[in-house]
């Protein structure tokens, strides 16, 4: 007996040669209970993936928060996500920062590495090369704090694996448009 087929994902619905792109969306919303649940529900209900998610209040007097979402899919899928987010009631504005080409993205990570002897020395040298700060140290481990573009943090983590990577904590992408105008 064959297992029932799972529903198609929007990623597989694209043409076989469609390029999957990663996009950073900035969503300005009312700061009220349930808004994040509605946004996340939109993604889960349609089978979209959220690679990174950050939320913070950005205008206290106006009760506005910014949700920054890193997601991926075919260009048609990204457009669909954008339009569906715009239709949600507490959403004031959706901006695809990837398309504007005038944005900055950063992420914070804390990386715990254990090691002795040469491994310890090598971990310190790599941390210096990546401008990571030591925020905690014992005789057997370090915790490094690293801020940068997500792919740079990925590179640092990959280099720490063979040395003695213990665990990683990441904030998710924070992004903002460049220049004097708001998004």
GROMACS .gro file of C-alpha atoms in nm:
model
  183
    1UNK     CA    1   0.000   0.000   0.000
    2UNK     CA    2   0.139   0.339  -0.099
    3UNK     CA    3   0.157   0.625   0.150
    4UNK     CA    4  -0.067   0.921   0.067
    5UNK     CA    5   0.109   1.190  -0.128
    6UNK     CA    6   0.191   1.501   0.069
    7UNK     CA    7   0.050   1.829  -0.058
    8UNK     CA    8   0.279   2.005  -0.302
    9UNK     CA    9   0.502   2.277  -0.166
   10UNK     CA   10   0.503   2.617  -0.336
   11UNK     CA   11   0.873   2.559  -0.397
   12UNK     CA   12   0.803   2.247  -0.602
   13UNK     CA   13   0.515   2.416  -0.787
   14UNK     CA   14   0.760   2.640  -0.970
   15UNK     CA   15   0.897   2.541  -1.305
   16UNK     CA   16   1.177   2.281  -1.274
   17UNK     CA   17   1.440   2.533  -1.383
   18UNK     CA   18   1.304   2.819  -1.169
   19UNK     CA   19   1.571   2.976  -0.956
   20UNK     CA   20   1.512   2.974  -0.581
   21UNK     CA   21   1.603   3.313  -0.438
   22UNK     CA   22   1.647   3.433  -0.082
   23UNK     CA   23   1.466   3.758   0.006
   24UNK     CA   24   1.453   3.981   0.313
   25UNK     CA   25   1.110   4.129   0.376
   26UNK     CA   26   1.049   4.415   0.616
   27UNK     CA   27   0.691   4.422   0.746
   28UNK     CA   28   0.565   4.723   0.945
   29UNK     CA   29   0.276   4.613   1.168
   30UNK     CA   30   0.064   4.726   1.461
   31UNK     CA   31   0.227   4.625   1.788
   32UNK     CA   32  -0.061   4.423   1.932
   33UNK     CA   33  -0.121   4.067   2.050
   34UNK     CA   34  -0.167   3.807   1.776
   35UNK     CA   35  -0.004   3.995   1.488
   36UNK     CA   36   0.303   3.772   1.477
   37UNK     CA   37   0.078   3.464   1.492
   38UNK     CA   38  -0.114   3.590   1.186
   39UNK     CA   39   0.204   3.653   0.988
   40UNK     CA   40   0.355   3.317   1.079
   41UNK     CA   41   0.019   3.148   1.013
   42UNK     CA   42   0.021   3.289   0.660
   43UNK     CA   43   0.357   3.123   0.598
   44UNK     CA   44   0.275   2.788   0.758
   45UNK     CA   45  -0.072   2.767   0.603
   46UNK     CA   46   0.070   2.798   0.254
   47UNK     CA   47   0.385   2.591   0.304
   48UNK     CA   48   0.632   2.880   0.284
   49UNK     CA   49   0.954   2.856   0.481
   50UNK     CA   50   1.085   3.121   0.719
   51UNK     CA   51   1.464   3.102   0.735
   52UNK     CA   52   1.498   3.387   0.984
   53UNK     CA   53   1.255   3.601   1.181
   54UNK     CA   54   1.311   3.904   1.404
   55UNK     CA   55   1.053   4.130   1.564
   56UNK     CA   56   1.089   4.450   1.764
   57UNK     CA   57   0.893   4.763   1.840
   58UNK     CA   58   1.028   5.052   1.628
   59UNK     CA   59   0.788   5.335   1.710
   60UNK     CA   60   0.656   5.331   2.067
   61UNK     CA   61   0.418   5.627   2.038
   62UNK     CA   62   0.261   5.486   1.720
   63UNK     CA   63   0.257   5.127   1.856
   64UNK     CA   64   0.439   4.995   1.549
   65UNK     CA   65   0.672   4.696   1.522
   66UNK     CA   66   0.893   4.575   1.242
   67UNK     CA   67   0.902   4.209   1.149
   68UNK     CA   68   1.204   4.116   0.939
   69UNK     CA   69   1.161   3.787   0.755
   70UNK     CA   70   1.421   3.601   0.552
   71UNK     CA   71   1.247   3.357   0.318
   72UNK     CA   72   1.321   3.186  -0.010
   73UNK     CA   73   1.142   3.062  -0.316
   74UNK     CA   74   1.094   3.116  -0.685
   75UNK     CA   75   1.034   3.481  -0.783
   76UNK     CA   76   0.662   3.408  -0.827
   77UNK     CA   77   0.646   3.264  -0.475
   78UNK     CA   78   0.819   3.571  -0.326
   79UNK     CA   79   0.571   3.798  -0.508
   80UNK     CA   80   0.283   3.591  -0.374
   81UNK     CA   81   0.417   3.612  -0.016
   82UNK     CA   82   0.460   3.990  -0.054
   83UNK     CA   83   0.102   4.042  -0.177
   84UNK     CA   84  -0.051   3.811   0.083
   85UNK     CA   85   0.134   3.994   0.363
   86UNK     CA   86   0.003   4.328   0.234
   87UNK     CA   87  -0.355   4.200   0.268
   88UNK     CA   88  -0.324   4.117   0.638
   89UNK     CA   89  -0.522   4.367   0.849
   90UNK     CA   90  -0.251   4.479   1.098
   91UNK     CA   91   0.011   4.526   0.824
   92UNK     CA   92   0.093   4.885   0.725
   93UNK     CA   93   0.377   4.827   0.478
   94UNK     CA   94   0.574   4.541   0.322
   95UNK     CA   95   0.911   4.613   0.164
   96UNK     CA   96   1.129   4.360  -0.015
   97UNK     CA   97   1.470   4.490   0.094
   98UNK     CA   98   1.644   4.246  -0.140
   99UNK     CA   99   1.481   4.406  -0.442
  100UNK     CA  100   1.566   4.760  -0.333
  101UNK     CA  101   1.938   4.674  -0.349
  102UNK     CA  102   1.988   4.959  -0.100
  103UNK     CA  103   1.976   4.781   0.232
  104UNK     CA  104   2.205   4.653   0.503
  105UNK     CA  105   2.165   4.315   0.671
  106UNK     CA  106   2.334   4.202   0.989
  107UNK     CA  107   2.298   3.916   1.232
  108UNK     CA  108   2.436   3.851   1.578
  109UNK     CA  109   2.561   3.508   1.682
  110UNK     CA  110   2.711   3.364   1.996
  111UNK     CA  111   2.931   3.063   1.923
  112UNK     CA  112   3.056   2.828   2.193
  113UNK     CA  113   3.379   2.642   2.111
  114UNK     CA  114   3.573   2.400   2.331
  115UNK     CA  115   3.935   2.316   2.288
  116UNK     CA  116   4.281   2.291   2.439
  117UNK     CA  117   4.630   2.350   2.309
  118UNK     CA  118   4.657   2.407   1.935
  119UNK     CA  119   4.279   2.398   1.888
  120UNK     CA  120   4.242   2.678   2.141
  121UNK     CA  121   4.508   2.889   1.973
  122UNK     CA  122   4.361   2.830   1.627
  123UNK     CA  123   4.009   2.923   1.750
  124UNK     CA  124   4.147   3.253   1.884
  125UNK     CA  125   4.325   3.327   1.555
  126UNK     CA  126   4.008   3.262   1.354
  127UNK     CA  127   3.804   3.475   1.591
  128UNK     CA  128   4.046   3.763   1.541
  129UNK     CA  129   4.029   3.725   1.163
  130UNK     CA  130   3.646   3.739   1.176
  131UNK     CA  131   3.645   4.022   1.433
  132UNK     CA  132   3.461   3.806   1.685
  133UNK     CA  133   3.475   3.919   2.048
  134UNK     CA  134   3.533   3.683   2.337
  135UNK     CA  135   3.239   3.730   2.576
  136UNK     CA  136   3.317   3.433   2.802
  137UNK     CA  137   3.621   3.214   2.854
  138UNK     CA  138   3.709   2.915   3.068
  139UNK     CA  139   4.015   2.693   3.059
  140UNK     CA  140   3.829   2.461   2.822
  141UNK     CA  141   3.598   2.681   2.615
  142UNK     CA  142   3.518   3.020   2.467
  143UNK     CA  143   3.198   3.195   2.375
  144UNK     CA  144   3.249   3.429   2.081
  145UNK     CA  145   3.015   3.711   1.983
  146UNK     CA  146   3.005   3.780   1.612
  147UNK     CA  147   2.806   4.034   1.413
  148UNK     CA  148   2.794   4.041   1.035
  149UNK     CA  149   2.627   3.923   0.721
  150UNK     CA  150   2.463   3.582   0.762
  151UNK     CA  151   2.699   3.411   0.515
  152UNK     CA  152   3.004   3.535   0.712
  153UNK     CA  153   2.859   3.390   1.031
  154UNK     CA  154   2.798   3.062   0.846
  155UNK     CA  155   3.165   3.061   0.737
  156UNK     CA  156   3.285   3.122   1.094
  157UNK     CA  157   3.067   2.840   1.228
  158UNK     CA  158   3.188   2.601   0.957
  159UNK     CA  159   3.550   2.678   1.047
  160UNK     CA  160   3.483   2.620   1.417
  161UNK     CA  161   3.323   2.275   1.365
  162UNK     CA  162   3.647   2.076   1.339
  163UNK     CA  163   3.803   2.277   1.623
  164UNK     CA  164   3.530   2.192   1.873
  165UNK     CA  165   3.201   2.370   1.805
  166UNK     CA  166   2.963   2.307   2.094
  167UNK     CA  167   2.659   2.521   2.016
  168UNK     CA  168   2.537   2.832   1.838
  169UNK     CA  169   2.273   3.093   1.918
  170UNK     CA  170   2.169   3.335   1.640
  171UNK     CA  171   1.937   3.635   1.644
  172UNK     CA  172   1.816   3.620   1.288
  173UNK     CA  173   1.861   3.890   1.028
  174UNK     CA  174   1.803   4.256   1.109
  175UNK     CA  175   1.782   4.476   0.799
  176UNK     CA  176   1.729   4.840   0.715
  177UNK     CA  177   1.722   5.046   0.397
  178UNK     CA  178   2.013   5.280   0.323
  179UNK     CA  179   1.983   5.653   0.269
  180UNK     CA  180   1.786   5.927   0.441
  181UNK     CA  181   1.435   5.796   0.364
  182UNK     CA  182   1.245   5.535   0.564
  183UNK     CA  183   1.139   5.216   0.391
   0.00000   0.00000   0.00000
